[in-house]
Amino acid sequence: VNPLTMIHHGCYVSAISVFFLVISTSITSCVLFVVVLSIGEAIWSPRLYDYTMQIAKEGREGTYMALSSAPLFLAKLPVGMMSGYLLQKYCPEDGPRNSKLMWLIIGLTTAVSPILMTVCWGYISKQSNDTTTTQDYNEVLDEDDSLPLNELAPIRSRKG
């Protein structure tokens, strides 16, 4: 199965998990949230690494792996600030609580990624299908000893 397809489906499963807490904040809903979130993560997470290694150029695998983790790293600060704000507003220590609305906001925020992936699927899957494997790339490079314009590799000397 194409890793990109599995990432797409796994994102939906993970995003749907939050809506168990929108419906109810019971222990059962909490358990369902964790179980469905874990299943979604188990579907997309390993395939993200698989896809990253599939598109990485030979010798650049570490860079590609680091860049594939960058969005998760960069999201930590805004997510932390948002969660603090939502907890203060919808689940204060004293006063009325509206945790279902808080989880609805989190769920809608979480659903943005898979929905955008669906909207952009034609472009994303086309880019995935257009990428050549590292082996094909190296064979082409060895044949004419020239670099594509978008390559950031060091310039090699021409045969001649």
PDB file of C-alpha atoms in Angstrom:
ATOM      1  CA  VAL A   1       0.000   0.000   0.000  1.00  0.00           C
ATOM      2  CA  ASN A   2       1.261   3.460  -0.861  1.00  0.00           C
ATOM      3  CA  PRO A   3       2.625   5.139   2.304  1.00  0.00           C
ATOM      4  CA  LEU A   4       0.956   8.431   1.381  1.00  0.00           C
ATOM      5  CA  THR A   5      -2.452   6.733   1.244  1.00  0.00           C
ATOM      6  CA  MET A   6      -1.879   5.209   4.681  1.00  0.00           C
ATOM      7  CA  ILE A   7      -0.807   8.600   6.070  1.00  0.00           C
ATOM      8  CA  HIS A   8      -4.012  10.097   4.648  1.00  0.00           C
ATOM      9  CA  HIS A   9      -6.290   7.454   6.172  1.00  0.00           C
ATOM     10  CA  GLY A  10      -4.416   7.435   9.485  1.00  0.00           C
ATOM     11  CA  CYS A  11      -4.812  11.215   9.784  1.00  0.00           C
ATOM     12  CA  TYR A  12      -8.574  10.848   9.513  1.00  0.00           C
ATOM     13  CA  VAL A  13      -8.672   8.114  12.152  1.00  0.00           C
ATOM     14  CA  SER A  14      -6.576  10.228  14.527  1.00  0.00           C
ATOM     15  CA  ALA A  15      -8.714  13.326  13.915  1.00  0.00           C
ATOM     16  CA  ILE A  16     -11.977  11.440  14.472  1.00  0.00           C
ATOM     17  CA  SER A  17     -10.777  10.226  17.878  1.00  0.00           C
ATOM     18  CA  VAL A  18     -11.217  13.661  19.474  1.00  0.00           C
ATOM     19  CA  PHE A  19     -14.931  13.735  18.705  1.00  0.00           C
ATOM     20  CA  PHE A  20     -15.609  10.968  21.253  1.00  0.00           C
ATOM     21  CA  LEU A  21     -14.904  13.626  23.887  1.00  0.00           C
ATOM     22  CA  VAL A  22     -17.217  16.112  22.161  1.00  0.00           C
ATOM     23  CA  ILE A  23     -20.096  13.650  22.558  1.00  0.00           C
ATOM     24  CA  SER A  24     -19.332  12.699  26.159  1.00  0.00           C
ATOM     25  CA  THR A  25     -16.621  13.139  28.756  1.00  0.00           C
ATOM     26  CA  SER A  26     -17.284   9.772  30.384  1.00  0.00           C
ATOM     27  CA  ILE A  27     -14.571   7.236  31.121  1.00  0.00           C
ATOM     28  CA  THR A  28     -15.783   5.151  28.165  1.00  0.00           C
ATOM     29  CA  SER A  29     -15.377   8.112  25.807  1.00  0.00           C
ATOM     30  CA  CYS A  30     -11.910   8.807  27.189  1.00  0.00           C
ATOM     31  CA  VAL A  31     -10.905   5.185  26.609  1.00  0.00           C
ATOM     32  CA  LEU A  32     -12.349   5.249  23.072  1.00  0.00           C
ATOM     33  CA  PHE A  33     -10.464   8.494  22.397  1.00  0.00           C
ATOM     34  CA  VAL A  34      -7.138   6.951  23.430  1.00  0.00           C
ATOM     35  CA  VAL A  35      -7.754   3.668  21.575  1.00  0.00           C
ATOM     36  CA  VAL A  36      -8.844   5.299  18.293  1.00  0.00           C
ATOM     37  CA  LEU A  37      -6.060   7.906  18.515  1.00  0.00           C
ATOM     38  CA  SER A  38      -3.536   5.103  19.032  1.00  0.00           C
ATOM     39  CA  ILE A  39      -4.881   3.165  16.054  1.00  0.00           C
ATOM     40  CA  GLY A  40      -4.683   6.267  13.862  1.00  0.00           C
ATOM     41  CA  GLU A  41      -1.149   6.964  15.031  1.00  0.00           C
ATOM     42  CA  ALA A  42      -0.194   3.330  14.379  1.00  0.00           C
ATOM     43  CA  ILE A  43      -1.496   3.686  10.819  1.00  0.00           C
ATOM     44  CA  TRP A  44       0.165   6.964   9.800  1.00  0.00           C
ATOM     45  CA  SER A  45       3.285   7.336  11.935  1.00  0.00           C
ATOM     46  CA  PRO A  46       5.402   4.444  10.595  1.00  0.00           C
ATOM     47  CA  ARG A  47       4.315   5.294   7.061  1.00  0.00           C
ATOM     48  CA  LEU A  48       5.544   8.877   7.484  1.00  0.00           C
ATOM     49  CA  TYR A  49       9.048   7.552   8.085  1.00  0.00           C
ATOM     50  CA  ASP A  50       8.639   5.087   5.218  1.00  0.00           C
ATOM     51  CA  TYR A  51       7.510   7.857   2.862  1.00  0.00           C
ATOM     52  CA  THR A  52      10.296  10.172   4.022  1.00  0.00           C
ATOM     53  CA  MET A  53      12.941   7.533   3.319  1.00  0.00           C
ATOM     54  CA  GLN A  54      11.299   6.724  -0.027  1.00  0.00           C
ATOM     55  CA  ILE A  55      11.660  10.296  -1.320  1.00  0.00           C
ATOM     56  CA  ALA A  56      15.031  11.027   0.317  1.00  0.00           C
ATOM     57  CA  LYS A  57      18.035  11.317  -1.942  1.00  0.00           C
ATOM     58  CA  GLU A  58      20.932   8.998  -1.207  1.00  0.00           C
ATOM     59  CA  GLY A  59      23.185  10.452   1.460  1.00  0.00           C
ATOM     60  CA  ARG A  60      20.518  12.952   2.544  1.00  0.00           C
ATOM     61  CA  GLU A  61      18.312  10.595   4.565  1.00  0.00           C
ATOM     62  CA  GLY A  62      19.156  12.234   7.897  1.00  0.00           C
ATOM     63  CA  THR A  63      18.252  15.684   6.607  1.00  0.00           C
ATOM     64  CA  TYR A  64      14.936  14.438   5.242  1.00  0.00           C
ATOM     65  CA  MET A  65      14.134  12.653   8.533  1.00  0.00           C
ATOM     66  CA  ALA A  66      14.883  15.811  10.509  1.00  0.00           C
ATOM     67  CA  LEU A  67      12.738  17.918   8.191  1.00  0.00           C
ATOM     68  CA  SER A  68       9.850  15.448   8.403  1.00  0.00           C
ATOM     69  CA  SER A  69       9.852  15.946  12.196  1.00  0.00           C
ATOM     70  CA  ALA A  70      10.058  19.729  12.002  1.00  0.00           C
ATOM     71  CA  PRO A  71       6.274  20.373  11.844  1.00  0.00           C
ATOM     72  CA  LEU A  72       5.718  18.348  15.014  1.00  0.00           C
ATOM     73  CA  PHE A  73       8.476  20.296  16.756  1.00  0.00           C
ATOM     74  CA  LEU A  74       7.275  23.693  15.504  1.00  0.00           C
ATOM     75  CA  ALA A  75       3.687  22.995  16.574  1.00  0.00           C
ATOM     76  CA  LYS A  76       4.602  22.456  20.229  1.00  0.00           C
ATOM     77  CA  LEU A  77       4.684  26.150  21.225  1.00  0.00           C
ATOM     78  CA  PRO A  78       1.397  27.252  19.638  1.00  0.00           C
ATOM     79  CA  VAL A  79      -0.357  24.051  20.763  1.00  0.00           C
ATOM     80  CA  GLY A  80       0.874  24.600  24.317  1.00  0.00           C
ATOM     81  CA  MET A  81      -0.389  28.178  24.318  1.00  0.00           C
ATOM     82  CA  MET A  82      -3.720  27.163  22.794  1.00  0.00           C
ATOM     83  CA  SER A  83      -4.251  24.335  25.265  1.00  0.00           C
ATOM     84  CA  GLY A  84      -3.497  26.638  28.204  1.00  0.00           C
ATOM     85  CA  TYR A  85      -5.966  29.199  26.915  1.00  0.00           C
ATOM     86  CA  LEU A  86      -8.681  26.597  26.247  1.00  0.00           C
ATOM     87  CA  LEU A  87      -8.267  25.052  29.691  1.00  0.00           C
ATOM     88  CA  GLN A  88      -8.505  28.451  31.402  1.00  0.00           C
ATOM     89  CA  LYS A  89     -11.569  29.467  29.393  1.00  0.00           C
ATOM     90  CA  TYR A  90     -13.550  26.211  29.272  1.00  0.00           C
ATOM     91  CA  CYS A  91     -12.316  24.240  32.305  1.00  0.00           C
ATOM     92  CA  PRO A  92     -11.492  26.785  35.021  1.00  0.00           C
ATOM     93  CA  GLU A  93     -10.718  25.641  38.557  1.00  0.00           C
ATOM     94  CA  ASP A  94     -13.766  27.456  39.853  1.00  0.00           C
ATOM     95  CA  GLY A  95     -16.980  28.139  38.006  1.00  0.00           C
ATOM     96  CA  PRO A  96     -18.880  26.488  35.184  1.00  0.00           C
ATOM     97  CA  ARG A  97     -17.047  24.178  32.820  1.00  0.00           C
ATOM     98  CA  ASN A  98     -17.747  23.445  29.186  1.00  0.00           C
ATOM     99  CA  SER A  99     -15.229  20.763  28.293  1.00  0.00           C
ATOM    100  CA  LYS A 100     -17.301  19.461  25.374  1.00  0.00           C
ATOM    101  CA  LEU A 101     -16.967  22.825  23.626  1.00  0.00           C
ATOM    102  CA  MET A 102     -13.231  22.778  24.343  1.00  0.00           C
ATOM    103  CA  TRP A 103     -12.930  19.334  22.733  1.00  0.00           C
ATOM    104  CA  LEU A 104     -15.024  20.511  19.773  1.00  0.00           C
ATOM    105  CA  ILE A 105     -12.558  23.349  19.170  1.00  0.00           C
ATOM    106  CA  ILE A 106      -9.642  20.905  19.469  1.00  0.00           C
ATOM    107  CA  GLY A 107     -11.405  18.431  17.164  1.00  0.00           C
ATOM    108  CA  LEU A 108     -12.083  21.055  14.503  1.00  0.00           C
ATOM    109  CA  THR A 109      -8.477  22.214  14.724  1.00  0.00           C
ATOM    110  CA  THR A 110      -7.279  18.634  14.406  1.00  0.00           C
ATOM    111  CA  ALA A 111      -9.558  17.947  11.425  1.00  0.00           C
ATOM    112  CA  VAL A 112      -7.903  20.691   9.371  1.00  0.00           C
ATOM    113  CA  SER A 113      -4.912  18.498   8.419  1.00  0.00           C
ATOM    114  CA  PRO A 114      -6.757  15.537   6.912  1.00  0.00           C
ATOM    115  CA  ILE A 115      -9.276  17.823   5.196  1.00  0.00           C
ATOM    116  CA  LEU A 116      -6.491  19.898   3.630  1.00  0.00           C
ATOM    117  CA  MET A 117      -4.773  16.681   2.614  1.00  0.00           C
ATOM    118  CA  THR A 118      -7.965  15.587   0.848  1.00  0.00           C
ATOM    119  CA  VAL A 119      -8.419  18.969  -0.840  1.00  0.00           C
ATOM    120  CA  CYS A 120      -4.797  18.932  -2.038  1.00  0.00           C
ATOM    121  CA  TRP A 121      -4.726  15.180  -2.771  1.00  0.00           C
ATOM    122  CA  GLY A 122      -4.438  15.598  -6.536  1.00  0.00           C
ATOM    123  CA  TYR A 123      -1.332  17.729  -6.109  1.00  0.00           C
ATOM    124  CA  ILE A 124       0.191  15.715  -3.241  1.00  0.00           C
ATOM    125  CA  SER A 125      -0.293  12.313  -4.863  1.00  0.00           C
ATOM    126  CA  LYS A 126       0.935  13.631  -8.215  1.00  0.00           C
ATOM    127  CA  GLN A 127       4.111  14.902  -6.565  1.00  0.00           C
ATOM    128  CA  SER A 128       4.537  11.531  -4.865  1.00  0.00           C
ATOM    129  CA  ASN A 129       4.124   9.664  -8.149  1.00  0.00           C
ATOM    130  CA  ASP A 130       6.437  12.065 -10.014  1.00  0.00           C
ATOM    131  CA  THR A 131       9.363  11.577  -7.645  1.00  0.00           C
ATOM    132  CA  THR A 132      11.988   9.244  -8.969  1.00  0.00           C
ATOM    133  CA  THR A 133      13.712   6.802  -6.734  1.00  0.00           C
ATOM    134  CA  THR A 134      17.195   7.574  -5.527  1.00  0.00           C
ATOM    135  CA  GLN A 135      18.562   4.771  -7.666  1.00  0.00           C
ATOM    136  CA  ASP A 136      16.919   6.162 -10.825  1.00  0.00           C
ATOM    137  CA  TYR A 137      18.179   9.625  -9.956  1.00  0.00           C
ATOM    138  CA  ASN A 138      21.749   8.439  -9.521  1.00  0.00           C
ATOM    139  CA  GLU A 139      21.635   6.430 -12.764  1.00  0.00           C
ATOM    140  CA  VAL A 140      20.512   9.518 -14.700  1.00  0.00           C
ATOM    141  CA  LEU A 141      23.168  11.630 -12.995  1.00  0.00           C
ATOM    142  CA  ASP A 142      25.914   9.137 -13.848  1.00  0.00           C
ATOM    143  CA  GLU A 143      24.813   8.961 -17.503  1.00  0.00           C
ATOM    144  CA  ASP A 144      25.205  12.621 -18.393  1.00  0.00           C
ATOM    145  CA  ASP A 145      27.088  13.881 -15.336  1.00  0.00           C
ATOM    146  CA  SER A 146      24.913  16.981 -15.019  1.00  0.00           C
ATOM    147  CA  LEU A 147      22.699  18.201 -12.219  1.00  0.00           C
ATOM    148  CA  PRO A 148      19.066  19.198 -12.411  1.00  0.00           C
ATOM    149  CA  LEU A 149      18.518  22.910 -11.779  1.00  0.00           C
ATOM    150  CA  ASN A 150      16.748  22.292  -8.484  1.00  0.00           C
ATOM    151  CA  GLU A 151      19.498  20.080  -7.010  1.00  0.00           C
ATOM    152  CA  LEU A 152      21.407  21.493  -4.070  1.00  0.00           C
ATOM    153  CA  ALA A 153      24.250  18.974  -4.247  1.00  0.00           C
ATOM    154  CA  PRO A 154      27.861  20.097  -4.706  1.00  0.00           C
ATOM    155  CA  ILE A 155      28.872  20.748  -8.338  1.00  0.00           C
ATOM    156  CA  ARG A 156      30.714  17.813  -9.877  1.00  0.00           C
ATOM    157  CA  SER A 157      33.416  18.211 -12.492  1.00  0.00           C
ATOM    158  CA  ARG A 158      32.385  17.444 -16.086  1.00  0.00           C
ATOM    159  CA  LYS A 159      33.826  14.482 -17.972  1.00  0.00           C
ATOM    160  CA  GLY A 160      35.611  15.548 -20.930  1.00  0.00           C
TER     161      GLY A 160
END
